[in-house]
Amino acid sequence: MTTSTTTRPVDTIAEALATEGAPAAEFAHLNPRDLVIEANVRGDESVDLNPGFIGSIRQYGVLMPILVVRQADGTLHVRAGKRRTLGAVAADAPTVPARIIDAGPGAERLVQQIIENDQRKDFTEAERVAGYAQMALDFGMSAGQIAGRLGRTRREVTNALRVAKSEPARQAVAAGLTIDQAATIAAFEDHPEIVERLTGIALNDPDDLAHEAQAERDDLATARAHAAARARMIEDLTGDGITILDAGPTSDDTQMRHLSHLRQDDGRTRINPEDHEACPGHAAYIGTPYWSDEPVTHYVCTDYQAYGHKIPSYEQHTITASGGGMTDEQKAERRRIIDGNKAWRSATTVRREWLATFAARKSAPKGAAAMLGYVVTHRADDLIRASREGHRMARDLLGLNAQAYGGRQAISDALDAAAPGRQQVIALTVALAAIEDATDDHTWRHPVSHVARYLTTIESWGYTLAAIEREAITGRQPTTDEPAPAAEPDVDEPDAGNDATLTDDEPQDVSDTDDLADGATDDLDLGEYEDQD
């Protein structure tokens, strides 16, 4: 074989190894039949030797050198260029051009293969996850170390490692989900029905995934809180020796009544639970009131007539546990309000996470000046209220962790230190935060023009509205066949600093400030993958 030594800069693989120094390389023309194919991060089933590819090699030979590693025993292993090598064998090519380096640590093999494959459009997310996981498990590399070696974000690598630990998430990636989407789903691996639903949303309506996942997160958190509260109530009732019933009185029950609907034998004096404890009919059950889904202890008498209690004359009609004789329409409205409030709270979490990302921009989007002017001229009261509180929400969105006292100065200092484009973003964030901070659980029920303008504006900048947010704009629930108005997002990268610019030639930021996919960290333990710095 013919060889030559070079010290010139090499490709992106060498750039990834720059911190440790790239090995000296030899160039040679090698017999492809003498080469050993290394185990590849892509697995053994990803080589497509179609007739056109083989014919091209037969006519022109292999044009791009393969990467070969010389082992200690002298054997030559193909690290990058498996398809070209096998294609050369199939085409009966006598030699292939090769760049030869000496063997290094096993982690370098993975780094080189991932970077090589990363430049191919058919390198799948599942293969990427497998590669990151192998670097973590086989070589003990943290997410930050892997990200630094590969020039990827720490968020992406951390999410990939989460996916690798979750069977449902690995299946989701194999089905076509992105790493971030699968990491979101990994948080629900103990709930197969949620995994199935969110996977379908990610495949068919990916823009809705953040809102739907947050709603599921909130529902699970609420269920845990309610279960814990119910357990405490049962423990208290048991400790007090009170009989616990499975349910309260029904509409046709002629014996059991709530204590709140009973009077003592004079027909006037109310009965409180403490005074009723001596009654043989004293009991309780845990239910939910008509205004909330939170568990509440209800006290009853199991046979009020037998034990000398009376119903006031003005309450002789049947009183039920489910809402005092509410009509079906009233019950439906009650359910709509409870569900709407929950949906708004979930949407608020997603919206504010989006605002925090938006607040990291380097420059303001189209329409920023108009929105800023609108807030100053039409929502001055919101700005004044926010100012009195030291612009707390704006500081949170901008990552300025000052206390309320002197909070305005923190924003002023950030403005002074920022480049002109960034200054516009900071000012716009202050304005948006003033409106956002004035919203609450009932905003969706009372549509107003300034909230509608606020929501439609951030939608035009790339935010995906939840159904409940659209209701806050239109004042009515959207129908299933009513398409959402298309909004052309205004794209900008988050700002890593006042004047920082990230180009394709520079490694991406892998600092500790990288966040995980929306909600992917809930109730999960990074374990051995978590950085110790």
Short mmCIF file of C-alpha atoms in Angstrom, two decimals:
data_model
loop_
_atom_site.label_atom_id
_atom_site.label_comp_id
_atom_site.label_asym_id
_atom_site.label_seq_id
_atom_site.Cartn_x
_atom_site.Cartn_y
_atom_site.Cartn_z
CA MET A 1 0.00 0.00 0.00
CA THR A 2 1.11 3.59 -0.52
CA THR A 3 1.21 5.90 2.50
CA SER A 4 1.97 9.51 3.24
CA THR A 5 2.02 11.41 6.51
CA THR A 6 0.21 14.70 6.98
CA THR A 7 0.00 17.31 9.71
CA ARG A 8 -2.62 19.49 8.02
CA PRO A 9 -5.95 20.19 9.72
CA VAL A 10 -8.44 17.41 9.26
CA ASP A 11 -12.23 17.22 9.33
CA THR A 12 -14.81 17.81 12.03
CA ILE A 13 -13.83 14.61 13.82
CA ALA A 14 -10.47 16.12 14.61
CA GLU A 15 -12.18 19.30 15.76
CA ALA A 16 -14.16 17.28 18.29
CA LEU A 17 -10.92 15.78 19.60
CA ALA A 18 -9.03 19.06 19.63
CA THR A 19 -8.91 19.23 23.42
CA GLU A 20 -6.89 16.00 23.50
CA GLY A 21 -5.06 16.49 20.24
CA ALA A 22 -5.85 14.77 16.96
CA PRO A 23 -3.71 11.74 16.12
CA ALA A 24 -1.30 12.00 13.21
CA ALA A 25 -2.82 10.50 10.08
CA GLU A 26 -1.51 8.47 7.17
CA PHE A 27 -3.20 8.30 3.81
CA ALA A 28 -3.15 5.05 1.86
CA HIS A 29 -4.96 2.96 -0.75
CA LEU A 30 -6.03 -0.27 0.93
CA ASN A 31 -7.57 -3.53 -0.24
CA PRO A 32 -11.13 -3.33 1.17
CA ARG A 33 -11.16 -7.12 1.70
CA ASP A 34 -8.34 -6.81 4.24
CA LEU A 35 -10.28 -4.42 6.47
CA VAL A 36 -12.34 -5.21 9.58
CA ILE A 37 -15.65 -3.38 9.98
CA GLU A 38 -15.96 -1.97 13.52
CA ALA A 39 -19.20 -2.17 15.46
CA ASN A 40 -21.03 1.02 14.55
CA VAL A 41 -23.38 3.20 16.54
CA ARG A 42 -25.88 2.76 13.71
CA GLY A 43 -25.99 -1.01 14.13
CA ASP A 44 -25.54 -3.65 11.45
CA GLU A 45 -28.72 -3.11 9.46
CA SER A 46 -28.22 0.40 8.12
CA VAL A 47 -26.16 -0.29 4.96
CA ASP A 48 -28.00 0.21 1.67
CA LEU A 49 -25.90 -1.20 -1.17
CA ASN A 50 -28.21 -0.35 -4.05
CA PRO A 51 -27.19 -1.12 -7.65
CA GLY A 52 -26.67 2.55 -8.49
CA PHE A 53 -24.23 2.99 -5.61
CA ILE A 54 -22.25 -0.12 -6.54
CA GLY A 55 -22.24 0.88 -10.21
CA SER A 56 -20.85 4.31 -9.32
CA ILE A 57 -17.98 2.74 -7.37
CA ARG A 58 -17.33 0.25 -10.18
CA GLN A 59 -17.05 3.15 -12.66
CA TYR A 60 -15.33 5.84 -10.59
CA GLY A 61 -14.00 4.09 -7.51
CA VAL A 62 -14.42 5.35 -3.93
CA LEU A 63 -13.89 9.10 -4.06
CA MET A 64 -14.04 10.06 -0.36
CA PRO A 65 -11.41 8.45 1.92
CA ILE A 66 -12.67 6.13 4.63
CA LEU A 67 -11.38 6.42 8.22
CA VAL A 68 -9.32 3.42 9.33
CA VAL A 69 -7.89 2.72 12.80
CA ARG A 70 -4.70 0.69 13.19
CA GLN A 71 -5.03 -1.58 16.22
CA ALA A 72 -2.15 -2.70 18.44
CA ASP A 73 -2.01 -6.06 16.64
CA GLY A 74 -1.67 -4.35 13.27
CA THR A 75 -5.18 -5.05 12.00
CA LEU A 76 -7.00 -2.21 10.26
CA HIS A 77 -10.56 -1.42 11.38
CA VAL A 78 -13.00 0.72 9.42
CA ARG A 79 -14.41 3.34 11.77
CA ALA A 80 -16.18 5.62 9.29
CA GLY A 81 -17.04 4.55 5.76
CA LYS A 82 -18.64 1.15 6.26
CA ARG A 83 -20.97 1.56 3.26
CA ARG A 84 -18.17 2.71 0.97
CA THR A 85 -15.99 -0.22 2.06
CA LEU A 86 -18.68 -2.84 1.52
CA GLY A 87 -19.66 -1.17 -1.74
CA ALA A 88 -16.06 -1.41 -2.94
CA VAL A 89 -16.02 -5.14 -2.13
CA ALA A 90 -19.30 -5.64 -4.00
CA ALA A 91 -17.96 -3.66 -6.98
CA ASP A 92 -14.68 -5.66 -7.05
CA ALA A 93 -12.69 -2.44 -6.54
CA PRO A 94 -9.03 -3.29 -5.91
CA THR A 95 -8.43 -0.51 -3.36
CA VAL A 96 -10.12 2.29 -1.45
CA PRO A 97 -8.56 5.57 -0.30
CA ALA A 98 -8.17 5.65 3.48
CA ARG A 99 -6.99 7.92 6.25
CA ILE A 100 -5.28 5.80 8.91
CA ILE A 101 -4.93 6.76 12.57
CA ASP A 102 -3.69 4.79 15.56
CA ALA A 103 -6.23 3.36 17.99
CA GLY A 104 -7.30 5.60 20.88
CA PRO A 105 -9.79 5.29 23.73
CA GLY A 106 -13.09 3.63 22.85
CA ALA A 107 -14.96 6.88 23.44
CA GLU A 108 -13.12 8.40 20.50
CA ARG A 109 -14.57 5.72 18.23
CA LEU A 110 -18.07 6.69 19.23
CA VAL A 111 -17.35 10.40 18.90
CA GLN A 112 -15.97 9.91 15.42
CA GLN A 113 -18.77 7.64 14.27
CA ILE A 114 -21.51 9.89 15.61
CA ILE A 115 -20.01 12.96 13.95
CA GLU A 116 -19.52 11.03 10.71
CA ASN A 117 -23.08 9.73 10.75
CA ASP A 118 -24.49 13.03 11.94
CA GLN A 119 -23.70 14.52 8.54
CA ARG A 120 -25.93 11.93 6.85
CA LYS A 121 -29.61 12.72 6.52
CA ASP A 122 -30.62 9.13 7.34
CA PHE A 123 -28.93 9.08 10.76
CA THR A 124 -31.97 8.53 12.94
CA GLU A 125 -32.85 9.91 16.35
CA ALA A 126 -32.94 6.34 17.69
CA GLU A 127 -29.36 5.78 16.52
CA ARG A 128 -28.30 9.06 18.11
CA VAL A 129 -29.89 8.03 21.43
CA ALA A 130 -28.07 4.70 21.32
CA GLY A 131 -24.75 6.42 20.66
CA TYR A 132 -25.12 8.90 23.51
CA ALA A 133 -26.21 6.14 25.89
CA GLN A 134 -23.21 4.01 24.98
CA MET A 135 -20.85 6.90 25.67
CA ALA A 136 -22.49 7.40 29.07
CA LEU A 137 -22.70 3.75 30.09
CA ASP A 138 -19.48 2.34 28.65
CA PHE A 139 -17.20 5.27 29.35
CA GLY A 140 -18.91 7.06 32.27
CA MET A 141 -19.22 10.33 30.37
CA SER A 142 -21.69 12.90 31.71
CA ALA A 143 -24.20 14.74 29.56
CA GLY A 144 -22.02 17.85 29.65
CA GLN A 145 -18.93 15.92 28.58
CA ILE A 146 -20.74 14.22 25.71
CA ALA A 147 -22.21 17.54 24.57
CA GLY A 148 -18.79 19.19 24.65
CA ARG A 149 -17.13 16.44 22.64
CA LEU A 150 -19.85 16.35 19.99
CA GLY A 151 -20.66 20.06 19.80
CA ARG A 152 -24.29 19.43 20.78
CA THR A 153 -26.40 21.17 23.40
CA ARG A 154 -26.45 19.77 26.89
CA ARG A 155 -30.25 19.79 26.73
CA GLU A 156 -30.27 17.46 23.72
CA VAL A 157 -27.83 15.01 25.26
CA THR A 158 -29.55 14.97 28.65
CA ASN A 159 -32.89 14.35 26.98
CA ALA A 160 -31.39 11.58 24.86
CA LEU A 161 -30.05 9.88 27.98
CA ARG A 162 -33.49 10.11 29.56
CA VAL A 163 -34.97 8.52 26.46
CA ALA A 164 -32.39 5.73 26.62
CA LYS A 165 -33.53 4.84 30.15
CA SER A 166 -37.22 4.64 29.22
CA GLU A 167 -38.61 1.78 27.14
CA PRO A 168 -41.75 3.73 26.07
CA ALA A 169 -39.58 6.70 25.07
CA ARG A 170 -37.23 4.48 23.03
CA GLN A 171 -40.24 3.03 21.25
CA ALA A 172 -41.53 6.55 20.62
CA VAL A 173 -38.23 7.60 19.01
CA ALA A 174 -38.27 4.47 16.88
CA ALA A 175 -41.80 5.44 15.78
CA GLY A 176 -40.54 8.78 14.50
CA LEU A 177 -40.65 11.18 17.45
CA THR A 178 -37.82 13.62 18.08
CA ILE A 179 -35.58 13.25 21.10
CA ASP A 180 -37.25 16.20 22.84
CA GLN A 181 -40.72 14.79 22.20
CA ALA A 182 -39.71 11.36 23.48
CA ALA A 183 -38.09 12.89 26.57
CA THR A 184 -41.39 14.58 27.35
CA ILE A 185 -43.17 11.24 27.05
CA ALA A 186 -40.54 9.51 29.22
CA ALA A 187 -41.91 11.38 32.23
CA PHE A 188 -45.15 9.37 31.88
CA GLU A 189 -43.70 5.87 31.45
CA ASP A 190 -45.67 4.63 34.48
CA HIS A 191 -48.91 5.63 32.76
CA PRO A 192 -49.24 3.64 29.48
CA GLU A 193 -52.53 5.27 28.51
CA ILE A 194 -50.95 8.73 28.72
CA VAL A 195 -47.90 7.55 26.75
CA GLU A 196 -50.15 6.23 24.00
CA ARG A 197 -52.21 9.43 23.85
CA LEU A 198 -49.21 11.78 23.84
CA THR A 199 -47.40 9.69 21.24
CA GLY A 200 -50.40 10.03 18.96
CA ILE A 201 -50.45 13.78 19.52
CA ALA A 202 -46.71 14.07 18.82
CA LEU A 203 -47.13 12.19 15.54
CA ASN A 204 -50.32 13.89 14.34
CA ASP A 205 -50.50 17.29 16.10
CA PRO A 206 -46.96 17.99 17.37
CA ASP A 207 -47.69 21.66 18.09
CA ASP A 208 -50.17 20.57 20.76
CA LEU A 209 -47.76 18.29 22.62
CA ALA A 210 -46.46 20.88 25.08
CA HIS A 211 -49.97 21.89 26.18
CA GLU A 212 -51.30 18.34 26.36
CA ALA A 213 -48.27 17.09 28.29
CA GLN A 214 -48.54 19.96 30.76
CA ALA A 215 -52.23 19.21 31.29
CA GLU A 216 -51.39 15.57 31.99
CA ARG A 217 -48.62 16.65 34.37
CA ASP A 218 -51.00 18.92 36.24
CA ASP A 219 -53.70 16.25 36.41
CA LEU A 220 -51.25 13.74 37.88
CA ALA A 221 -49.97 16.29 40.39
CA THR A 222 -53.54 17.16 41.38
CA ALA A 223 -54.44 13.49 41.73
CA ARG A 224 -51.42 12.91 43.97
CA ALA A 225 -52.28 15.94 46.10
CA HIS A 226 -55.92 14.87 46.41
CA ALA A 227 -54.95 11.29 47.28
CA ALA A 228 -52.60 12.55 49.97
CA ALA A 229 -55.28 14.88 51.36
CA ARG A 230 -57.85 12.09 51.34
CA ALA A 231 -55.44 9.79 53.19
CA ARG A 232 -54.86 12.45 55.86
CA MET A 233 -58.62 12.96 56.27
CA ILE A 234 -59.21 9.22 56.66
CA GLU A 235 -56.39 9.02 59.20
CA ASP A 236 -57.89 11.90 61.21
CA LEU A 237 -61.40 10.44 61.14
CA THR A 238 -60.14 7.01 62.12
CA GLY A 239 -58.13 8.49 64.97
CA ASP A 240 -61.24 10.26 66.25
CA GLY A 241 -63.23 7.04 66.12
CA ILE A 242 -65.71 8.39 63.54
CA THR A 243 -67.53 5.97 61.25
CA ILE A 244 -66.39 6.48 57.65
CA LEU A 245 -68.93 5.92 54.88
CA ASP A 246 -68.18 5.25 51.22
CA ALA A 247 -70.71 7.86 50.05
CA GLY A 248 -73.20 10.43 51.28
CA PRO A 249 -77.00 10.59 51.04
CA THR A 250 -78.70 10.08 47.70
CA SER A 251 -81.67 12.05 46.38
CA ASP A 252 -84.18 9.45 47.58
CA ASP A 253 -82.56 8.79 50.97
CA THR A 254 -85.12 9.35 53.75
CA GLN A 255 -82.77 8.66 56.66
CA MET A 256 -79.36 10.20 56.06
CA ARG A 257 -78.79 13.95 55.91
CA HIS A 258 -75.82 16.31 56.04
CA LEU A 259 -75.42 18.01 59.41
CA SER A 260 -75.39 21.38 57.65
CA HIS A 261 -78.97 20.70 56.57
CA LEU A 262 -80.21 19.59 60.00
CA ARG A 263 -81.30 21.39 63.16
CA GLN A 264 -81.63 20.31 66.76
CA ASP A 265 -85.03 19.26 68.07
CA ASP A 266 -86.12 22.90 68.45
CA GLY A 267 -85.95 23.17 64.65
CA ARG A 268 -83.70 26.26 64.77
CA THR A 269 -80.31 25.55 66.34
CA ARG A 270 -77.63 24.38 63.92
CA ILE A 271 -75.73 21.16 64.57
CA ASN A 272 -71.94 21.26 64.35
CA PRO A 273 -69.80 18.11 64.02
CA GLU A 274 -68.26 18.43 67.48
CA ASP A 275 -71.65 18.55 69.21
CA HIS A 276 -72.91 15.65 67.11
CA GLU A 277 -70.13 13.20 68.00
CA ALA A 278 -72.22 11.69 70.82
CA CYS A 279 -75.07 10.87 68.42
CA PRO A 280 -75.21 7.17 67.41
CA GLY A 281 -75.78 8.29 63.82
CA HIS A 282 -72.62 10.40 63.65
CA ALA A 283 -70.59 9.52 60.54
CA ALA A 284 -68.59 11.11 57.75
CA TYR A 285 -67.59 10.53 54.16
CA ILE A 286 -65.06 12.22 51.88
CA GLY A 287 -66.46 13.83 48.77
CA THR A 288 -66.09 16.87 46.55
CA PRO A 289 -68.18 20.04 46.79
CA TYR A 290 -69.89 21.49 43.75
CA TRP A 291 -67.38 24.33 43.42
CA SER A 292 -64.20 22.24 43.44
CA ASP A 293 -62.61 18.85 42.79
CA GLU A 294 -60.69 18.94 46.08
CA PRO A 295 -61.68 16.33 48.68
CA VAL A 296 -63.71 17.59 51.62
CA THR A 297 -64.94 15.83 54.75
CA HIS A 298 -68.75 15.81 54.94
CA TYR A 299 -70.44 15.02 58.26
CA VAL A 300 -73.85 13.32 58.30
CA CYS A 301 -76.39 11.72 60.57
CA THR A 302 -77.27 8.26 59.30
CA ASP A 303 -80.85 8.36 60.70
CA TYR A 304 -81.73 11.92 61.60
CA GLN A 305 -85.40 11.27 62.42
CA ALA A 306 -84.63 8.39 64.78
CA TYR A 307 -82.13 10.54 66.67
CA GLY A 308 -84.37 13.57 67.08
CA HIS A 309 -83.02 15.97 64.45
CA LYS A 310 -85.18 18.13 62.23
CA ILE A 311 -85.04 19.69 58.77
CA PRO A 312 -85.82 23.43 58.71
CA SER A 313 -89.17 24.23 57.14
CA TYR A 314 -87.52 26.16 54.33
CA GLU A 315 -85.44 23.07 53.41
CA GLN A 316 -88.11 20.42 53.28
CA HIS A 317 -87.22 19.62 49.67
CA THR A 318 -84.72 16.86 49.00
CA ILE A 319 -81.11 17.93 49.48
CA THR A 320 -78.45 15.87 47.81
CA ALA A 321 -74.72 15.63 48.32
CA SER A 322 -73.94 16.61 44.76
CA GLY A 323 -74.95 20.23 44.82
CA GLY A 324 -78.22 21.10 46.51
CA GLY A 325 -80.62 20.10 43.75
CA MET A 326 -78.56 21.51 40.87
CA THR A 327 -80.10 21.13 37.44
CA ASP A 328 -78.28 19.22 34.70
CA GLU A 329 -77.46 22.54 33.03
CA GLN A 330 -75.99 23.90 36.26
CA LYS A 331 -73.92 20.77 36.77
CA ALA A 332 -72.62 20.97 33.19
CA GLU A 333 -71.69 24.62 33.67
CA ARG A 334 -69.97 23.82 36.94
CA ARG A 335 -67.96 21.10 35.18
CA ARG A 336 -67.11 23.46 32.32
CA ILE A 337 -65.76 26.08 34.71
CA ILE A 338 -63.70 23.60 36.72
CA ASP A 339 -62.23 22.05 33.57
CA GLY A 340 -61.65 25.47 32.01
CA ASN A 341 -59.81 26.75 35.07
CA LYS A 342 -57.58 23.66 35.05
CA ALA A 343 -56.91 24.05 31.34
CA TRP A 344 -56.02 27.73 31.78
CA ARG A 345 -53.57 26.93 34.58
CA SER A 346 -51.84 24.32 32.41
CA ALA A 347 -51.71 26.71 29.45
CA THR A 348 -50.28 29.42 31.70
CA THR A 349 -47.36 27.16 32.64
CA VAL A 350 -46.57 26.44 28.98
CA ARG A 351 -47.06 30.08 27.96
CA ARG A 352 -44.70 31.40 30.62
CA GLU A 353 -42.05 28.84 29.73
CA TRP A 354 -42.33 30.04 26.13
CA LEU A 355 -42.07 33.66 27.27
CA ALA A 356 -38.86 32.87 29.15
CA THR A 357 -37.34 31.44 25.97
CA PHE A 358 -38.65 34.41 23.98
CA ALA A 359 -37.06 36.80 26.49
CA ALA A 360 -33.62 35.35 25.65
CA ARG A 361 -33.73 36.60 22.05
CA LYS A 362 -31.02 38.82 20.65
CA SER A 363 -33.42 40.97 18.65
CA ALA A 364 -37.10 41.85 18.70
CA PRO A 365 -39.54 40.28 16.20
CA LYS A 366 -41.74 42.05 13.68
CA GLY A 367 -44.51 44.02 15.32
CA ALA A 368 -42.58 44.51 18.56
CA ALA A 369 -42.75 48.31 18.45
CA ALA A 370 -46.49 48.26 17.81
CA MET A 371 -47.11 45.90 20.73
CA LEU A 372 -44.87 47.92 23.02
CA GLY A 373 -46.67 51.11 22.05
CA TYR A 374 -50.05 49.48 22.63
CA VAL A 375 -49.13 48.42 26.16
CA VAL A 376 -47.75 51.86 27.02
CA THR A 377 -50.82 53.70 25.71
CA HIS A 378 -53.61 51.26 26.60
CA ARG A 379 -52.34 49.19 29.53
CA ALA A 380 -50.48 51.75 31.60
CA ASP A 381 -52.29 50.51 34.71
CA ASP A 382 -50.76 47.05 34.24
CA LEU A 383 -47.31 48.59 33.83
CA ILE A 384 -47.75 50.73 36.95
CA ARG A 385 -48.86 47.75 39.01
CA ALA A 386 -45.93 45.69 37.72
CA SER A 387 -43.54 48.55 38.49
CA ARG A 388 -44.77 48.76 42.06
CA GLU A 389 -43.90 45.09 42.44
CA GLY A 390 -40.44 45.62 40.98
CA HIS A 391 -41.42 44.01 37.67
CA ARG A 392 -41.23 40.62 39.37
CA MET A 393 -42.47 38.59 36.42
CA ALA A 394 -40.30 40.42 33.90
CA ARG A 395 -37.27 39.74 36.09
CA ASP A 396 -38.19 36.07 36.28
CA LEU A 397 -38.54 35.84 32.50
CA LEU A 398 -35.25 37.68 31.95
CA GLY A 399 -33.40 35.63 34.57
CA LEU A 400 -32.72 38.64 36.79
CA ASN A 401 -33.03 37.16 40.26
CA ALA A 402 -33.18 40.38 42.27
CA GLN A 403 -35.55 40.82 45.20
CA ALA A 404 -38.65 42.97 44.87
CA TYR A 405 -36.81 45.91 46.45
CA GLY A 406 -34.61 47.40 43.79
CA GLY A 407 -36.02 45.09 41.14
CA ARG A 408 -36.51 47.90 38.66
CA GLN A 409 -32.83 48.74 38.95
CA ALA A 410 -31.90 45.21 37.89
CA ILE A 411 -33.84 45.70 34.66
CA SER A 412 -32.34 49.14 34.16
CA ASP A 413 -28.84 47.71 34.59
CA ALA A 414 -29.62 44.96 32.06
CA LEU A 415 -30.79 47.57 29.57
CA ASP A 416 -27.62 49.62 30.02
CA ALA A 417 -25.43 46.58 29.43
CA ALA A 418 -27.31 45.27 26.39
CA ALA A 419 -26.76 45.82 22.68
CA PRO A 420 -29.49 47.87 20.92
CA GLY A 421 -31.38 44.85 19.58
CA ARG A 422 -31.32 43.18 22.96
CA GLN A 423 -32.54 46.38 24.63
CA GLN A 424 -35.71 46.20 22.53
CA VAL A 425 -36.29 42.62 23.66
CA ILE A 426 -35.89 43.56 27.33
CA ALA A 427 -38.33 46.48 27.00
CA LEU A 428 -40.81 44.27 25.15
CA THR A 429 -40.50 41.58 27.83
CA VAL A 430 -41.35 44.14 30.52
CA ALA A 431 -44.50 45.09 28.58
CA LEU A 432 -45.60 41.51 27.91
CA ALA A 433 -44.93 40.49 31.51
CA ALA A 434 -47.17 43.30 32.77
CA ILE A 435 -50.14 41.89 30.84
CA GLU A 436 -49.25 38.29 31.65
CA ASP A 437 -49.00 39.00 35.36
CA ALA A 438 -52.51 40.45 35.36
CA THR A 439 -54.08 37.22 34.07
CA ASP A 440 -55.60 34.60 36.38
CA ASP A 441 -57.67 31.43 36.30
CA HIS A 442 -60.79 33.35 35.28
CA THR A 443 -59.28 35.22 32.32
CA TRP A 444 -60.62 32.73 29.80
CA ARG A 445 -64.20 33.28 31.01
CA HIS A 446 -64.11 37.03 30.52
CA PRO A 447 -62.63 37.82 27.08
CA VAL A 448 -61.20 41.32 26.83
CA SER A 449 -59.54 43.03 23.90
CA HIS A 450 -56.09 43.55 25.43
CA VAL A 451 -55.71 39.86 26.37
CA ALA A 452 -56.91 38.88 22.89
CA ARG A 453 -54.33 41.16 21.30
CA TYR A 454 -51.62 39.86 23.61
CA LEU A 455 -52.35 36.21 22.82
CA THR A 456 -52.71 36.68 19.06
CA THR A 457 -49.48 38.68 19.00
CA ILE A 458 -47.37 36.06 20.73
CA GLU A 459 -49.00 33.46 18.49
CA SER A 460 -47.73 35.40 15.47
CA TRP A 461 -44.26 35.18 17.05
CA GLY A 462 -44.32 31.40 17.23
CA TYR A 463 -46.31 30.48 20.32
CA THR A 464 -48.90 27.72 19.90
CA LEU A 465 -52.20 28.64 21.55
CA ALA A 466 -54.10 26.09 23.61
CA ALA A 467 -57.82 25.65 22.99
CA ILE A 468 -58.63 27.47 26.23
CA GLU A 469 -56.51 30.43 25.12
CA ARG A 470 -58.45 30.62 21.87
CA GLU A 471 -61.62 30.71 23.95
CA ALA A 472 -60.16 33.70 25.80
CA ILE A 473 -59.86 35.40 22.40
CA THR A 474 -63.16 34.45 20.80
CA GLY A 475 -65.37 34.01 23.85
CA ARG A 476 -66.50 30.59 22.66
CA GLN A 477 -65.17 27.08 22.55
CA PRO A 478 -63.56 26.20 19.18
CA THR A 479 -65.21 23.36 17.30
CA THR A 480 -63.24 20.30 16.28
CA ASP A 481 -63.56 21.17 12.58
CA GLU A 482 -62.58 24.81 13.04
CA PRO A 483 -58.96 25.21 11.93
CA ALA A 484 -56.72 27.49 13.92
CA PRO A 485 -55.59 30.58 11.99
CA ALA A 486 -52.11 30.06 10.66
CA ALA A 487 -49.42 32.26 12.14
CA GLU A 488 -46.03 32.64 10.54
CA PRO A 489 -43.48 32.39 13.37
CA ASP A 490 -40.75 34.95 13.65
CA VAL A 491 -37.60 32.92 14.28
CA ASP A 492 -34.69 34.02 16.39
CA GLU A 493 -32.17 32.14 18.46
CA PRO A 494 -32.08 32.54 22.26
CA ASP A 495 -29.40 34.93 23.36
CA ALA A 496 -26.38 33.51 25.13
CA GLY A 497 -25.18 37.01 25.96
CA ASN A 498 -25.65 40.60 24.94
CA ASP A 499 -23.73 40.34 21.70
CA ALA A 500 -23.25 36.61 21.31
CA THR A 501 -23.83 35.16 17.86
CA LEU A 502 -23.85 31.41 17.24
CA THR A 503 -22.76 30.31 13.79
CA ASP A 504 -22.80 26.91 12.14
CA ASP A 505 -19.03 26.75 12.53
CA GLU A 506 -19.06 27.16 16.29
CA PRO A 507 -19.93 24.51 18.88
CA GLN A 508 -23.26 25.13 20.53
CA ASP A 509 -23.52 26.31 24.10
CA VAL A 510 -23.34 23.44 26.58
CA SER A 511 -23.49 25.48 29.77
CA ASP A 512 -25.49 24.59 32.84
CA THR A 513 -28.24 27.00 31.78
CA ASP A 514 -29.55 24.66 29.09
CA ASP A 515 -33.00 23.48 30.09
CA LEU A 516 -34.63 20.13 29.48
CA ALA A 517 -37.59 19.54 27.21
CA ASP A 518 -40.77 21.03 28.57
CA GLY A 519 -41.57 19.16 31.75
CA ALA A 520 -39.26 16.21 31.03
CA THR A 521 -37.59 16.48 34.46
CA ASP A 522 -40.71 15.95 36.57
CA ASP A 523 -40.35 13.09 39.05
CA LEU A 524 -37.32 11.68 37.26
CA ASP A 525 -33.83 10.91 38.51
CA LEU A 526 -30.90 11.42 36.20
CA GLY A 527 -28.91 8.86 38.15
CA GLU A 528 -25.48 8.24 36.75
CA TYR A 529 -26.12 10.60 33.82
CA GLU A 530 -26.39 13.74 35.93
CA ASP A 531 -23.36 16.02 35.92
CA GLN A 532 -21.61 16.38 39.23
CA ASP A 533 -20.31 19.90 38.62
#
